[in-house]
Structures are given as C-alpha cells and as structure tokens.
C-alpha cells in the first residue's frame, strides 16, 4: 500500500495525473461515440496536456512565495531538467502533428494551442499581481481540458452540435468539480498551517464552496437529461462525482486526499474501458 501511495505522489509531482485523466477520458469518449482509437491522437493529447500543466505549475512558484504543494515546487530545483524535458515534449508533439494529422486538425489544434497559451499568460499575470478572480481559473482549466478530450473524437464522429454541447458541458462540469475540490483542499492545507502558526485555540474546517455544491447537483441533473443509455461513460461520471464528494470530507491527510482525487478521475474510466474489452 505504501508503494502505491508513493507512486501516486510521484505521478502528482511530475504533473502526470492530468495527462492520465485526459487520456483516459479521451479513450472513454472514443468508446462512447463508437469511433476508432488512434495512438497518435492519445500521444499528442498527453504531451499537450503535460506541457500546459507543467508550465503552469513551474511558473507559479516563480511569482508565489507562499507555501506551495509538492507538485508546484518539484521543478523548482530542477530547472535545466524541466527545460530539457519540456522542449523535448514540444518537439515530439510537433513531429507527431506533422506526420499523423491533416491540415484541418493542425489548423484547429494551432487555434486551441494559442488559447491554452493565452490562458497560461493570464495565470502568470494573476500569480504575479495576486489578482485572482475566485473560481475563474478553475472554470477556464476545466473547459480547456474538456475541449482537449473532445478534440480528436469530434473529428471522427458525426455527432450533432446539441449532443456535442451536452457532452462538453457534462465533462466540463465533472472536471470543474475536480478543480474546485482540489482548490478547497489546498486552501484547507493553508488554513491548517495558519492556525498552527497563530496557535489558534479553536480549529474548524473551511466551508465547502457553494459553487462546488452546485456543480455536484448540476452534474447529476445533466446526467438525468442524458440517461437514454447507461454506458461506461455515464457510470464513470457518476462514480467520479461520488468519489469527489467522499474524498473532500474524509479525515486523511489533505495532500493524500488531493492525490487520491486525481487518481479516481483516471482509474475509474480506465477500469470501465478495460472491462469493455473483455
């Protein structure tokens, strides 16, 4: 058990959890929409997500002197290694795009990449000026990650716009729950440290944000609208939602709760995909 926890923490430090989450949900979307899975699509998505998340976390510690989690500070003393790995991933993604993608996907991918880059600049500016609008970053991140998961399946299926919009809203809502729960846990950690430094005589937990509660309910409402077929996609959404509800309020260490939260978001769709192959 200790080895499993250590492995999950290392995945978190290396910013690989978002990669696994995006890949597993992309694969589940391929299965849900009944289209063929291509390794090149999964590779390009994984590299792109890692570059975006690792760059954001690498830049955050440059402008934030407060205590950061391990996943934010891991590359702090490994800058040369980070630059080398990041530019290698960037080169590999460019080569993969040029070899495996047609001009339509490349054009759309360039537009999406520019939006992700602009989001990174906004995040850097927010960290630098400490002018963060509550929950706005989480909403941007959730939407961009959902679009990334849908990018390749969208080009390979004849799904209409209304169906696409519903799937996109549902998945964005699910990722928003993850982002809000993660933010809540990180704020709880800071709150606990603050109480320790001030020797407060009364300790209490932070209230769960109303937006997080609303996201839970809206997710299940949207699922009820799309309950025509109880597919692996729907089952995974429900279980991830319940896992978020449970992990937010458990009594284990805050850092471990956050790690296990991300773990649930990729292991559940992976299990359902594996079972579909049997």
Coordinates of C-alpha atoms in Angstrom, one line a residue:
X1 CA 0.0 0.0 0.0
X2 CA 2.8 2.3 0.9
X3 CA 4.4 1.7 -2.6
X4 CA 1.1 2.6 -4.3
X5 CA 0.8 5.8 -2.4
X6 CA 4.4 6.7 -3.1
X7 CA 3.9 6.0 -6.8
X8 CA 0.7 8.2 -6.9
X9 CA 2.5 11.0 -5.2
X10 CA 5.3 10.8 -7.7
X11 CA 2.8 11.0 -10.6
X12 CA 1.4 14.1 -8.9
X13 CA 4.8 15.7 -8.5
X14 CA 5.7 15.1 -12.2
X15 CA 2.3 16.6 -13.3
X16 CA 1.4 13.3 -14.9
X17 CA -2.0 13.0 -13.2
X18 CA -3.7 15.5 -15.6
X19 CA -2.2 13.6 -18.5
X20 CA -3.7 10.3 -17.3
X21 CA -7.0 11.9 -16.6
X22 CA -7.2 13.5 -20.1
X23 CA -6.1 10.3 -21.9
X24 CA -8.5 8.0 -20.0
X25 CA -11.4 10.3 -20.7
X26 CA -10.5 10.7 -24.3
X27 CA -10.3 6.9 -24.7
X28 CA -13.7 6.6 -23.0
X29 CA -15.2 9.2 -25.3
X30 CA -13.9 7.2 -28.3
X31 CA -15.7 4.2 -26.9
X32 CA -18.8 6.2 -26.1
X33 CA -19.0 7.6 -29.6
X34 CA -18.1 4.3 -31.2
X35 CA -15.1 5.6 -33.1
X36 CA -11.7 4.0 -33.6
X37 CA -8.9 4.9 -31.2
X38 CA -5.6 6.1 -32.7
X39 CA -2.4 6.0 -30.6
X40 CA -1.2 9.2 -32.3
X41 CA -4.2 11.2 -31.0
X42 CA -3.7 9.9 -27.5
X43 CA 0.1 10.7 -27.7
X44 CA -0.5 14.3 -28.9
X45 CA -3.1 15.0 -26.3
X46 CA -1.0 13.6 -23.5
X47 CA 2.1 15.7 -24.5
X48 CA 0.0 18.8 -24.9
X49 CA -1.7 18.5 -21.5
X50 CA 1.6 17.8 -19.8
X51 CA 3.2 20.8 -21.3
X52 CA 0.3 23.1 -20.3
X53 CA 0.1 21.8 -16.7
X54 CA 3.8 21.5 -16.0
X55 CA 4.4 25.0 -17.4
X56 CA 1.7 26.5 -15.3
X57 CA 3.0 24.8 -12.1
X58 CA 6.6 25.7 -13.0
X59 CA 5.7 29.4 -13.5
X60 CA 3.5 29.6 -10.4
X61 CA 6.4 29.2 -7.9
X62 CA 8.3 32.0 -9.6
X63 CA 5.7 34.5 -8.5
X64 CA 4.3 32.9 -5.4
X65 CA 6.4 33.0 -2.3
X66 CA 3.8 31.2 -0.1
X67 CA 4.0 27.6 0.7
X68 CA 3.2 25.5 -2.4
X69 CA 2.3 21.9 -2.8
X70 CA 5.0 19.4 -4.0
X71 CA 3.5 19.3 -7.5
X72 CA 4.2 23.1 -7.8
X73 CA 7.6 23.1 -6.2
X74 CA 9.1 19.9 -7.7
X75 CA 10.8 21.5 -10.7
X76 CA 12.0 24.5 -8.6
X77 CA 15.5 23.0 -8.1
X78 CA 15.4 21.1 -11.4
X79 CA 15.1 23.9 -13.9
X80 CA 17.5 22.6 -16.5
X81 CA 15.9 19.2 -16.4
X82 CA 12.5 20.8 -16.8
X83 CA 13.5 22.9 -19.8
X84 CA 15.0 19.8 -21.5
X85 CA 12.0 17.6 -20.9
X86 CA 9.5 20.3 -21.9
X87 CA 11.2 21.2 -25.2
X88 CA 11.6 17.5 -26.0
X89 CA 7.9 17.0 -25.5
X90 CA 7.2 20.1 -27.6
X91 CA 9.4 18.8 -30.4
X92 CA 7.8 15.4 -30.3
X93 CA 4.2 16.9 -30.4
X94 CA 5.1 19.0 -33.4
X95 CA 6.6 16.0 -35.2
X96 CA 3.6 13.8 -34.3
X97 CA 1.2 16.5 -35.5
X98 CA 3.0 17.0 -38.8
X99 CA 3.2 13.2 -39.5
X100 CA -0.2 12.0 -38.4
X101 CA -2.7 14.9 -38.6
X102 CA -4.3 16.5 -41.7
X103 CA -4.4 20.3 -42.2
X104 CA -7.8 20.7 -40.7
X105 CA -6.8 19.2 -37.4
X106 CA -3.5 21.1 -37.4
X107 CA -5.3 24.4 -38.0
X108 CA -7.8 23.7 -35.3
X109 CA -5.0 22.5 -33.0
X110 CA -3.0 25.7 -33.6
X111 CA -6.0 27.8 -32.6
X112 CA -6.6 25.7 -29.4
X113 CA -2.9 25.8 -28.5
X114 CA -3.0 29.6 -28.8
X115 CA -6.0 29.7 -26.4
X116 CA -4.1 27.5 -24.0
X117 CA -1.0 29.7 -24.2
X118 CA -3.1 32.8 -23.6
X119 CA -4.6 31.1 -20.6
X120 CA -1.1 30.4 -19.3
X121 CA -0.2 34.1 -19.7
X122 CA -3.3 35.0 -17.8
X123 CA -2.4 32.6 -15.0
X124 CA 1.1 34.0 -14.8
X125 CA -0.3 37.6 -14.6
X126 CA -2.7 36.5 -11.9
X127 CA 0.1 35.0 -9.8
X128 CA 2.3 38.0 -10.3
X129 CA -0.3 40.6 -9.3
X130 CA -2.2 38.3 -6.9
X131 CA -5.5 39.4 -8.7
X132 CA -7.2 36.0 -9.0
X133 CA -10.9 36.0 -9.6
X134 CA -12.5 33.3 -7.4
X135 CA -13.1 30.1 -9.4
X136 CA -12.4 31.7 -12.8
X137 CA -9.2 29.8 -13.2
X138 CA -10.8 26.5 -12.3
X139 CA -13.6 27.2 -14.9
X140 CA -11.1 28.0 -17.6
X141 CA -9.0 24.9 -16.9
X142 CA -12.0 22.6 -16.9
X143 CA -13.3 23.9 -20.2
X144 CA -10.0 23.7 -21.9
X145 CA -9.3 20.2 -20.7
X146 CA -12.7 19.1 -21.8
X147 CA -12.2 20.6 -25.3
X148 CA -8.9 18.8 -25.5
X149 CA -10.5 15.4 -24.7
X150 CA -13.2 16.0 -27.3
X151 CA -10.8 17.4 -30.0
X152 CA -10.0 14.2 -31.8
X153 CA -13.2 12.2 -31.2
X154 CA -15.1 15.2 -32.6
X155 CA -13.3 15.0 -35.9
X156 CA -14.0 11.3 -36.2
X157 CA -17.8 11.2 -35.4
X158 CA -20.9 12.5 -37.0
X159 CA -22.3 13.8 -33.6
X160 CA -24.5 16.8 -34.0
X161 CA -23.9 20.1 -32.2
X162 CA -26.5 19.7 -29.5
X163 CA -25.1 16.3 -28.5
X164 CA -21.6 17.6 -28.6
X165 CA -22.6 20.6 -26.4
X166 CA -24.3 18.4 -23.9
X167 CA -21.3 16.0 -23.6
X168 CA -18.9 19.0 -23.4
X169 CA -20.9 20.7 -20.6
X170 CA -21.2 17.4 -18.6
X171 CA -17.4 16.7 -18.9
X172 CA -16.5 20.3 -18.1
X173 CA -18.8 20.1 -15.1
X174 CA -17.0 17.0 -13.9
X175 CA -13.6 18.5 -14.3
X176 CA -14.8 21.7 -12.6
X177 CA -15.7 19.5 -9.6
X178 CA -12.2 18.2 -9.5
X179 CA -10.6 21.6 -9.8
X180 CA -12.9 23.1 -7.1
X181 CA -12.3 20.2 -4.8
X182 CA -8.5 20.4 -5.3
X183 CA -8.6 24.2 -4.6
X184 CA -10.7 23.6 -1.5
X185 CA -8.2 21.0 -0.2
X186 CA -5.2 23.3 -0.9
X187 CA -7.0 26.2 0.9
X188 CA -7.7 23.8 3.8
X189 CA -4.0 23.0 4.0
X190 CA -3.1 26.7 4.1
X191 CA -5.8 27.3 6.7
X192 CA -4.4 24.5 8.9
X193 CA -0.9 25.9 8.6
X194 CA -2.2 29.3 9.5
X195 CA -3.9 28.0 12.6
X196 CA -0.7 26.3 13.7
X197 CA 1.4 29.4 13.3
X198 CA -1.2 31.5 15.2
X199 CA -1.7 28.9 17.9
X200 CA -5.4 29.2 17.5
X201 CA -7.4 27.6 20.3
X202 CA -10.3 26.7 18.1
X203 CA -9.9 24.7 14.9
X204 CA -12.5 24.3 12.3
X205 CA -12.7 23.3 8.6
X206 CA -13.3 25.7 5.8
X207 CA -16.8 25.6 4.4
X208 CA -17.2 23.8 1.1
X209 CA -17.7 26.5 -1.6
X210 CA -21.3 26.8 -2.8
X211 CA -20.1 26.5 -6.4
X212 CA -18.7 23.1 -5.7
X213 CA -22.0 22.0 -4.1
X214 CA -23.9 23.4 -7.1
X215 CA -21.5 21.5 -9.5
X216 CA -22.3 18.3 -7.8
X217 CA -26.1 18.8 -8.3
X218 CA -25.8 20.1 -11.8
X219 CA -23.7 17.1 -12.9
X220 CA -26.4 14.7 -11.8
X221 CA -29.1 16.8 -13.3
X222 CA -27.3 16.8 -16.7
X223 CA -26.8 13.1 -16.4
X224 CA -30.5 12.6 -15.9
X225 CA -31.1 14.5 -19.2
X226 CA -28.8 12.1 -20.9
X227 CA -29.9 8.8 -19.4
X228 CA -31.1 7.1 -22.5
X229 CA -28.2 4.6 -22.3
X230 CA -26.4 3.7 -19.1
X231 CA -22.9 3.5 -20.8
X232 CA -19.4 3.2 -19.4
X233 CA -19.1 7.0 -19.9
X234 CA -22.2 7.6 -17.6
X235 CA -21.1 5.2 -15.0
X236 CA -17.6 6.7 -14.8
X237 CA -19.1 10.2 -14.5
X238 CA -21.3 9.1 -11.6
X239 CA -18.5 7.3 -9.7
X240 CA -16.1 10.2 -10.1
X241 CA -18.7 12.6 -8.8
X242 CA -19.3 10.4 -5.7
X243 CA -15.6 9.9 -5.2
X244 CA -15.1 13.7 -5.1
X245 CA -17.9 14.0 -2.5
X246 CA -16.4 11.4 -0.3
X247 CA -12.7 12.5 -0.5
X248 CA -13.4 16.1 0.2
X249 CA -14.7 15.3 3.6
X250 CA -12.5 12.4 4.7
X251 CA -10.1 12.7 7.6
X252 CA -6.9 11.6 5.9
X253 CA -4.1 13.9 5.1
X254 CA -5.0 16.8 2.8
X255 CA -2.2 16.1 0.3
X256 CA -3.2 12.4 0.1
X257 CA -6.9 13.4 -0.4
X258 CA -5.9 15.5 -3.4
X259 CA -3.7 12.8 -4.9
X260 CA -6.4 10.2 -4.5
X261 CA -9.0 12.6 -6.0
X262 CA -6.9 12.8 -9.2
X263 CA -6.3 9.0 -9.1
X264 CA -10.1 8.3 -9.0
X265 CA -10.5 10.6 -12.1
X266 CA -8.3 8.4 -14.3
X267 CA -8.6 4.9 -12.7
X268 CA -12.4 4.8 -12.9
X269 CA -12.7 5.4 -16.7
X270 CA -9.6 3.2 -17.2
X271 CA -11.4 0.3 -15.4
X272 CA -14.6 0.7 -17.4
X273 CA -12.6 0.8 -20.7
X274 CA -10.7 -2.3 -19.7
X275 CA -13.9 -4.1 -18.8
X276 CA -15.4 -3.2 -22.2
X277 CA -12.6 -5.1 -23.9
X278 CA -13.4 -8.3 -22.2

